[in-house]
Coordinates of C-alpha atoms in Angstrom, one line a residue:
M1 CA 65.8 -71.7 8.4
A2 CA 68.6 -70.5 10.5
E3 CA 72.1 -71.4 9.4
Q4 CA 73.7 -71.2 12.8
P5 CA 72.6 -73.4 15.8
R6 CA 70.6 -71.5 18.4
G7 CA 69.1 -74.2 20.6
P8 CA 69.9 -75.2 24.2
L9 CA 72.4 -77.9 23.0
T10 CA 74.5 -75.4 21.0
G11 CA 78.2 -76.2 21.8
V12 CA 77.5 -79.9 22.4
R13 CA 79.3 -82.2 19.9
V14 CA 77.7 -85.6 19.2
L15 CA 79.6 -88.4 17.4
D16 CA 77.0 -90.7 15.9
I17 CA 78.5 -94.1 14.8
A18 CA 75.1 -95.8 14.8
T19 CA 72.7 -96.5 12.0
M20 CA 69.0 -96.9 11.3
L21 CA 66.1 -95.2 13.1
A22 CA 66.1 -95.2 16.9
A23 CA 69.6 -93.7 17.1
G24 CA 69.0 -91.6 14.1
H25 CA 65.9 -90.0 15.6
M26 CA 67.7 -89.4 18.8
T27 CA 70.5 -87.5 17.1
S28 CA 68.1 -85.7 14.8
L29 CA 66.3 -84.3 17.8
M30 CA 69.6 -83.2 19.3
A31 CA 70.7 -81.5 16.0
D32 CA 67.3 -79.7 15.9
F33 CA 68.3 -78.1 19.2
G34 CA 71.8 -77.0 18.3
A35 CA 74.0 -80.0 18.8
D36 CA 76.8 -80.5 16.3
V37 CA 76.0 -84.1 15.2
I38 CA 78.7 -85.8 13.2
H39 CA 77.3 -88.9 11.6
V40 CA 79.7 -91.7 10.7
E41 CA 78.6 -93.7 7.7
L42 CA 80.1 -96.7 5.8
P43 CA 81.9 -95.6 2.6
G44 CA 80.0 -96.2 -0.6
R45 CA 76.8 -97.3 1.1
G46 CA 76.0 -94.9 4.0
D47 CA 73.4 -95.3 6.6
S48 CA 70.8 -98.0 5.9
L49 CA 68.1 -95.3 6.1
R50 CA 69.4 -93.9 2.8
Q51 CA 68.0 -97.1 1.1
M52 CA 64.6 -96.9 2.9
G53 CA 61.6 -95.3 1.3
P54 CA 59.6 -93.3 0.5
F55 CA 61.7 -92.0 -2.3
K56 CA 61.5 -89.0 -4.6
D57 CA 63.9 -88.6 -7.6
G58 CA 66.0 -91.4 -6.1
R59 CA 66.4 -89.6 -2.8
S60 CA 65.2 -91.2 0.5
L61 CA 62.7 -88.8 2.1
R62 CA 63.1 -90.6 5.4
W63 CA 66.8 -89.8 5.3
A64 CA 66.1 -86.2 4.5
V65 CA 64.3 -85.9 7.8
V66 CA 66.3 -88.2 10.0
G67 CA 69.6 -86.9 8.7
R68 CA 68.7 -83.2 8.9
G69 CA 71.1 -80.8 10.6
K70 CA 73.8 -83.4 10.8
R71 CA 77.3 -83.6 9.2
S72 CA 78.2 -86.8 7.3
I73 CA 81.6 -88.4 7.3
T74 CA 82.6 -91.8 6.0
A75 CA 84.6 -94.5 7.9
D76 CA 84.8 -98.2 8.0
L77 CA 84.6 -99.2 11.6
H78 CA 86.1 -102.6 10.8
D79 CA 89.3 -100.9 9.5
E80 CA 92.0 -100.2 12.1
R81 CA 93.0 -96.8 10.6
D82 CA 89.4 -95.6 10.6
Q83 CA 88.9 -96.9 14.2
Q84 CA 91.8 -94.7 15.3
R85 CA 90.3 -91.7 13.5
I86 CA 87.0 -92.3 15.4
R87 CA 88.9 -92.6 18.7
E88 CA 90.5 -89.2 18.0
L89 CA 87.1 -87.7 17.1
A90 CA 85.6 -89.2 20.2
S91 CA 88.2 -87.4 22.3
T92 CA 86.7 -84.1 21.1
A93 CA 83.1 -85.2 21.6
D94 CA 80.6 -84.7 24.4
V95 CA 78.5 -87.7 23.4
V96 CA 79.1 -90.8 21.3
V97 CA 76.1 -92.8 20.1
E98 CA 76.2 -96.5 19.0
N99 CA 73.7 -99.2 18.4
F100 CA 75.6 -102.4 17.7
R101 CA 75.1 -105.7 19.6
P102 CA 76.8 -105.8 23.0
G103 CA 80.5 -106.5 22.6
T104 CA 80.9 -105.2 19.1
V105 CA 82.3 -101.8 19.8
S106 CA 84.7 -103.4 22.3
R107 CA 86.2 -105.5 19.5
W108 CA 86.8 -102.3 17.6
G109 CA 88.3 -100.5 20.5
L110 CA 85.4 -98.0 20.6
D111 CA 83.8 -99.0 23.8
Y112 CA 83.1 -96.6 26.7
E113 CA 86.0 -97.8 28.8
R114 CA 88.5 -97.2 26.0
L115 CA 87.1 -93.9 24.8
S116 CA 86.7 -92.4 28.3
E117 CA 90.3 -92.9 29.0
A118 CA 91.1 -90.0 26.8
N119 CA 87.8 -88.2 27.5
P120 CA 86.6 -88.7 31.1
G121 CA 83.6 -86.5 30.6
L122 CA 82.3 -88.5 27.7
I123 CA 78.7 -89.6 27.6
M124 CA 78.2 -92.8 25.6
V125 CA 74.7 -93.9 24.5
S126 CA 74.3 -97.6 23.6
I127 CA 70.9 -98.3 21.9
T128 CA 70.1 -102.0 21.4
G129 CA 67.0 -104.3 21.2
Y130 CA 67.4 -105.8 24.7
G131 CA 70.1 -103.9 26.5
Q132 CA 73.7 -104.5 27.4
T133 CA 73.0 -107.2 30.0
G134 CA 70.6 -110.1 30.5
P135 CA 70.1 -113.4 28.7
K136 CA 68.7 -111.8 25.6
R137 CA 71.3 -109.1 25.1
H138 CA 72.9 -110.7 22.0
M139 CA 69.6 -111.2 20.2
P140 CA 68.8 -109.0 17.2
G141 CA 66.0 -106.7 17.9
F142 CA 64.4 -104.1 15.5
G143 CA 61.6 -101.9 16.5
R144 CA 58.8 -103.9 14.8
V145 CA 60.1 -107.0 16.5
L146 CA 60.0 -105.4 19.9
E147 CA 56.5 -104.1 19.2
A148 CA 55.5 -107.8 19.2
V149 CA 57.8 -109.0 22.0
S150 CA 56.7 -106.2 24.4
G151 CA 53.0 -107.1 24.2
L152 CA 52.1 -103.9 22.4
M153 CA 51.1 -105.7 19.2
N154 CA 48.9 -108.1 21.1
S155 CA 46.9 -105.2 22.4
T156 CA 46.3 -103.7 19.0
G157 CA 43.7 -104.8 16.4
D158 CA 40.2 -106.2 16.2
P159 CA 39.3 -108.7 18.9
N160 CA 38.3 -111.2 16.3
G161 CA 41.4 -110.7 14.1
P162 CA 45.2 -111.1 14.4
P163 CA 47.5 -108.8 16.3
T164 CA 48.1 -105.6 14.3
Q165 CA 51.3 -103.6 14.0
I166 CA 51.1 -99.8 14.4
G167 CA 51.3 -97.8 11.2
V168 CA 54.5 -96.0 12.1
P169 CA 57.8 -97.4 13.7
L170 CA 56.7 -96.2 17.1
V171 CA 59.2 -98.2 19.1
D172 CA 62.2 -96.7 17.4
Y173 CA 60.8 -93.1 17.7
I174 CA 60.0 -93.5 21.4
A175 CA 63.4 -95.1 22.1
G176 CA 65.1 -92.3 20.3
M177 CA 63.2 -89.7 22.3
N178 CA 64.1 -91.5 25.6
A179 CA 67.7 -91.6 24.5
A180 CA 67.7 -87.9 23.8
M181 CA 66.1 -87.2 27.1
A182 CA 68.6 -89.4 29.0
T183 CA 71.5 -87.8 27.2
S184 CA 70.3 -84.3 28.2
M185 CA 70.0 -85.5 31.8
A186 CA 73.6 -86.9 31.7
L187 CA 74.8 -83.6 30.3
V188 CA 73.2 -81.8 33.3
H189 CA 74.9 -84.3 35.7
R190 CA 78.2 -83.7 34.0
D191 CA 77.9 -80.0 34.3
K192 CA 77.5 -80.5 38.1
S193 CA 80.1 -83.2 38.6
G194 CA 82.4 -83.3 35.6
D195 CA 81.6 -87.0 35.2
G196 CA 80.7 -88.8 32.0
Q197 CA 78.8 -92.1 31.9
Q198 CA 77.4 -94.8 29.7
I199 CA 73.6 -94.9 29.0
D200 CA 72.0 -98.2 28.2
V201 CA 68.9 -97.8 26.1
S202 CA 66.8 -100.9 25.4
L203 CA 64.0 -100.8 22.8
Y204 CA 62.3 -103.6 24.7
E205 CA 62.3 -101.7 28.0
T206 CA 61.2 -98.5 26.3
M207 CA 58.0 -100.2 25.4
I208 CA 57.7 -102.0 28.8
R209 CA 57.8 -98.5 30.4
L210 CA 55.1 -97.3 28.0
L211 CA 52.8 -100.2 28.7
D212 CA 52.7 -99.6 32.5
A213 CA 48.9 -99.7 32.9
L214 CA 48.7 -103.1 31.1
I215 CA 51.5 -104.5 33.2
T216 CA 50.1 -103.3 36.5
R217 CA 46.6 -104.6 35.6
Y218 CA 48.0 -108.0 35.0
G219 CA 50.1 -107.9 38.1
A220 CA 47.2 -107.0 40.3
T221 CA 44.5 -109.1 38.8
G222 CA 46.1 -111.8 36.6
D223 CA 44.0 -110.5 33.8
V224 CA 45.7 -110.7 30.4
P225 CA 44.5 -107.7 28.3
T226 CA 43.1 -108.7 24.9
R227 CA 42.5 -106.7 21.7
A228 CA 39.6 -104.4 21.8
G229 CA 39.7 -102.7 18.5
N230 CA 39.1 -98.9 18.8
R231 CA 37.2 -99.3 22.1
Y232 CA 39.1 -98.7 25.4
V233 CA 38.2 -100.9 28.4
N234 CA 39.1 -98.2 30.9
V235 CA 37.0 -95.4 29.4
A236 CA 33.5 -95.4 28.0
P237 CA 32.4 -94.1 25.7
S238 CA 35.6 -94.2 23.7
D239 CA 35.6 -95.2 20.0
V240 CA 35.9 -94.2 16.4
Y241 CA 32.4 -93.3 15.3
R242 CA 31.1 -93.2 11.7
T243 CA 28.9 -90.3 10.7
R244 CA 25.8 -90.6 8.4
D245 CA 27.9 -89.4 5.4
D246 CA 30.6 -92.0 6.1
R247 CA 33.2 -89.8 7.8
Y248 CA 35.1 -91.1 10.9
V249 CA 35.4 -89.2 14.2
F250 CA 37.1 -90.2 17.4
H251 CA 35.8 -89.3 20.8
S252 CA 36.7 -90.4 24.3
S253 CA 34.9 -89.3 27.4
A254 CA 38.2 -89.3 29.4
T255 CA 36.6 -87.4 32.3
Q256 CA 33.1 -87.3 33.8
T257 CA 32.8 -83.7 32.9
V258 CA 33.3 -84.5 29.3
F259 CA 30.7 -87.3 29.4
V260 CA 28.2 -84.8 30.9
R261 CA 28.8 -82.5 28.0
L262 CA 28.5 -85.4 25.5
A263 CA 25.2 -86.6 27.0
K264 CA 23.8 -83.0 26.6
A265 CA 25.1 -82.7 23.0
I266 CA 23.5 -86.0 21.8
G267 CA 20.3 -85.4 23.7
R268 CA 20.8 -88.2 26.2
E269 CA 20.9 -86.4 29.5
D270 CA 18.8 -89.3 30.9
L271 CA 22.1 -91.3 31.0
L272 CA 23.4 -89.1 33.8
D273 CA 20.6 -90.4 36.1
D274 CA 20.8 -94.0 35.0
P275 CA 23.1 -96.0 37.5
R276 CA 24.2 -98.2 34.6
F277 CA 25.8 -95.2 32.8
A278 CA 26.1 -92.4 35.5
T279 CA 29.8 -93.1 36.2
N280 CA 32.8 -94.2 34.2
A281 CA 33.2 -97.2 36.5
A282 CA 29.7 -98.3 35.6
R283 CA 30.0 -97.5 31.9
T284 CA 33.2 -99.6 31.6
Q285 CA 31.2 -102.6 32.7
R286 CA 29.0 -101.9 29.6
V287 CA 31.5 -100.7 27.0
D288 CA 29.7 -102.1 24.0
E289 CA 26.3 -100.9 25.1
V290 CA 27.4 -97.3 25.8
N291 CA 29.5 -97.0 22.6
D292 CA 26.5 -98.3 20.6
I293 CA 24.3 -95.6 22.2
V294 CA 26.7 -92.9 21.1
Q295 CA 27.1 -94.5 17.6
A296 CA 23.3 -94.4 17.1
W297 CA 23.5 -90.6 17.4
F298 CA 26.3 -90.4 14.9
D299 CA 24.3 -92.5 12.5
R300 CA 21.7 -89.7 12.3
H301 CA 24.1 -86.8 11.7
D302 CA 26.5 -85.8 8.9
F303 CA 30.1 -84.8 9.6
D304 CA 29.7 -81.1 9.4
D305 CA 26.7 -81.1 11.8
V306 CA 28.7 -83.4 14.2
V307 CA 31.6 -80.9 14.3
S308 CA 29.2 -77.9 14.8
I309 CA 27.2 -79.6 17.6
M310 CA 30.2 -80.9 19.5
A311 CA 32.0 -77.6 19.3
A312 CA 28.9 -75.8 20.6
N313 CA 28.9 -78.1 23.6
D314 CA 32.7 -78.1 24.1
V315 CA 33.0 -81.8 23.5
P316 CA 36.5 -82.9 22.3
I317 CA 36.4 -84.8 19.1
G318 CA 38.9 -85.5 16.4
P319 CA 38.2 -86.2 12.7
V320 CA 40.2 -89.2 11.5
N321 CA 42.3 -87.2 9.0
T322 CA 44.2 -88.4 6.0
M323 CA 47.7 -87.2 5.6
K324 CA 46.4 -84.8 2.9
E325 CA 44.3 -83.1 5.5
V326 CA 47.1 -83.1 8.1
A327 CA 49.4 -81.5 5.5
A328 CA 46.9 -78.7 4.9
D329 CA 46.3 -77.9 8.5
E330 CA 46.7 -74.2 9.0
H331 CA 47.4 -74.7 12.7
L332 CA 50.5 -76.8 12.0
R333 CA 51.7 -74.4 9.3
E334 CA 51.2 -71.3 11.4
R335 CA 53.2 -72.8 14.3
E336 CA 55.9 -74.1 11.9
S337 CA 55.2 -77.6 13.1
L338 CA 55.1 -78.5 9.4
L339 CA 57.5 -76.9 6.9
E340 CA 59.2 -77.3 3.6
L341 CA 63.0 -77.8 3.6
G342 CA 65.0 -78.7 0.5
G343 CA 61.8 -79.5 -1.3
V344 CA 60.7 -81.9 1.4
L345 CA 57.6 -81.5 3.6
M346 CA 58.7 -82.5 7.1
P347 CA 57.9 -82.0 10.8
G348 CA 59.2 -78.8 12.4
V349 CA 61.2 -78.4 15.6
I350 CA 59.3 -79.5 18.7
P351 CA 58.9 -78.7 21.6
K352 CA 58.8 -74.9 21.4
F353 CA 61.3 -73.1 23.5
S354 CA 60.8 -69.4 24.2
L355 CA 64.5 -68.5 24.5
T356 CA 66.4 -71.3 22.6
P357 CA 63.9 -72.6 20.1
G358 CA 66.3 -74.6 17.9
A359 CA 66.3 -74.7 14.1
I360 CA 66.7 -77.1 11.2
R361 CA 70.0 -76.2 9.5
H362 CA 69.6 -78.4 6.4
A363 CA 68.0 -81.6 5.2
G364 CA 69.9 -84.9 5.3
P365 CA 73.4 -84.4 3.9
E366 CA 75.0 -86.2 1.0
L367 CA 77.2 -89.2 2.0
G368 CA 80.6 -88.0 3.2
E369 CA 79.7 -84.4 2.5
H370 CA 81.7 -83.2 5.5
D371 CA 84.7 -85.6 5.4
E372 CA 87.2 -82.8 4.6
A373 CA 85.9 -80.3 7.1
V374 CA 85.7 -82.7 10.0
L375 CA 88.9 -84.6 9.4
S376 CA 90.8 -81.4 9.0
W377 CA 90.4 -81.0 12.8
L378 CA 92.7 -84.0 13.2
G379 CA 95.2 -82.8 10.6
I380 CA 94.1 -85.5 8.2
E381 CA 93.8 -84.9 4.5
V382 CA 91.0 -86.7 2.7
S383 CA 92.5 -88.9 0.0

């Protein structure tokens, strides 16, 4: 891995006074692409992610990834002396990131209005559950909570079972990506105008934006979407199919061209002339029936034959891989989308830039590892 930053955000300084995953993912992405991220952690305890598994040899593997490329300093934001130090550091920063409930940073004298007095070009990113305004702004809101509140969880799971949460903290990761994107936009605007600004990122609204099709469907028809398991009401066939040797494969005929290829592959070209199945609009009126027709073909074929036949007919399918199979994927290894760093297998830097590709400088740092180096800028000796 490169020791020096070489991404498009090289030269951008980010002061991260937040904790946990959404903000942490945001600043991790920025660090990947060259930003100098200074992460402020509570003395003696650090970021809450340090106590979150999985663990190996007492080390949080999650922190190793989320903290990668960052510098760690310690400060107690409740302490007036440390608040002043953070204000001084913020005067040197391009971006400040916080994720406390609205009004909290104001009480500490670390709000945008105060910090921008000394640094008019400052961009401040505030990440909360419900946003800085509105009747729910003071409610606590973690990603899994917002997965439920947003309606996402109600659309996931078996139709005859309870709502099901997604297997990864999707809300936090998507909010972090949106925050990184918004910050990059604000940096472009500042380059043109010289003006900084505050960015209000709401986990709730992040998911509302993601669920646009479900929202517009309800607004237009009054239809409340229900859980459909692995089947998709807007595309048919679309399902997880079981092969004869008990492997699982996902296929979705997302376009009519793909369905034509599928019909040929499974020897059911008669479906193309049957008005009940000839178009996607017709097929979605018979979702169960068309998926069962396709499943009947999978019932008669082993996994290796399925892969071979579908490849020969240019039909997109995806085996439902375990993480063991993902970790062994030569495609990901060749593109350095999976790599080993500090003894930890982790995702590489994405997206891929041709001129400024970014790099991972190191895995998550030790708590307070950079206290002396960072505070020396301010002429402060670490006691």
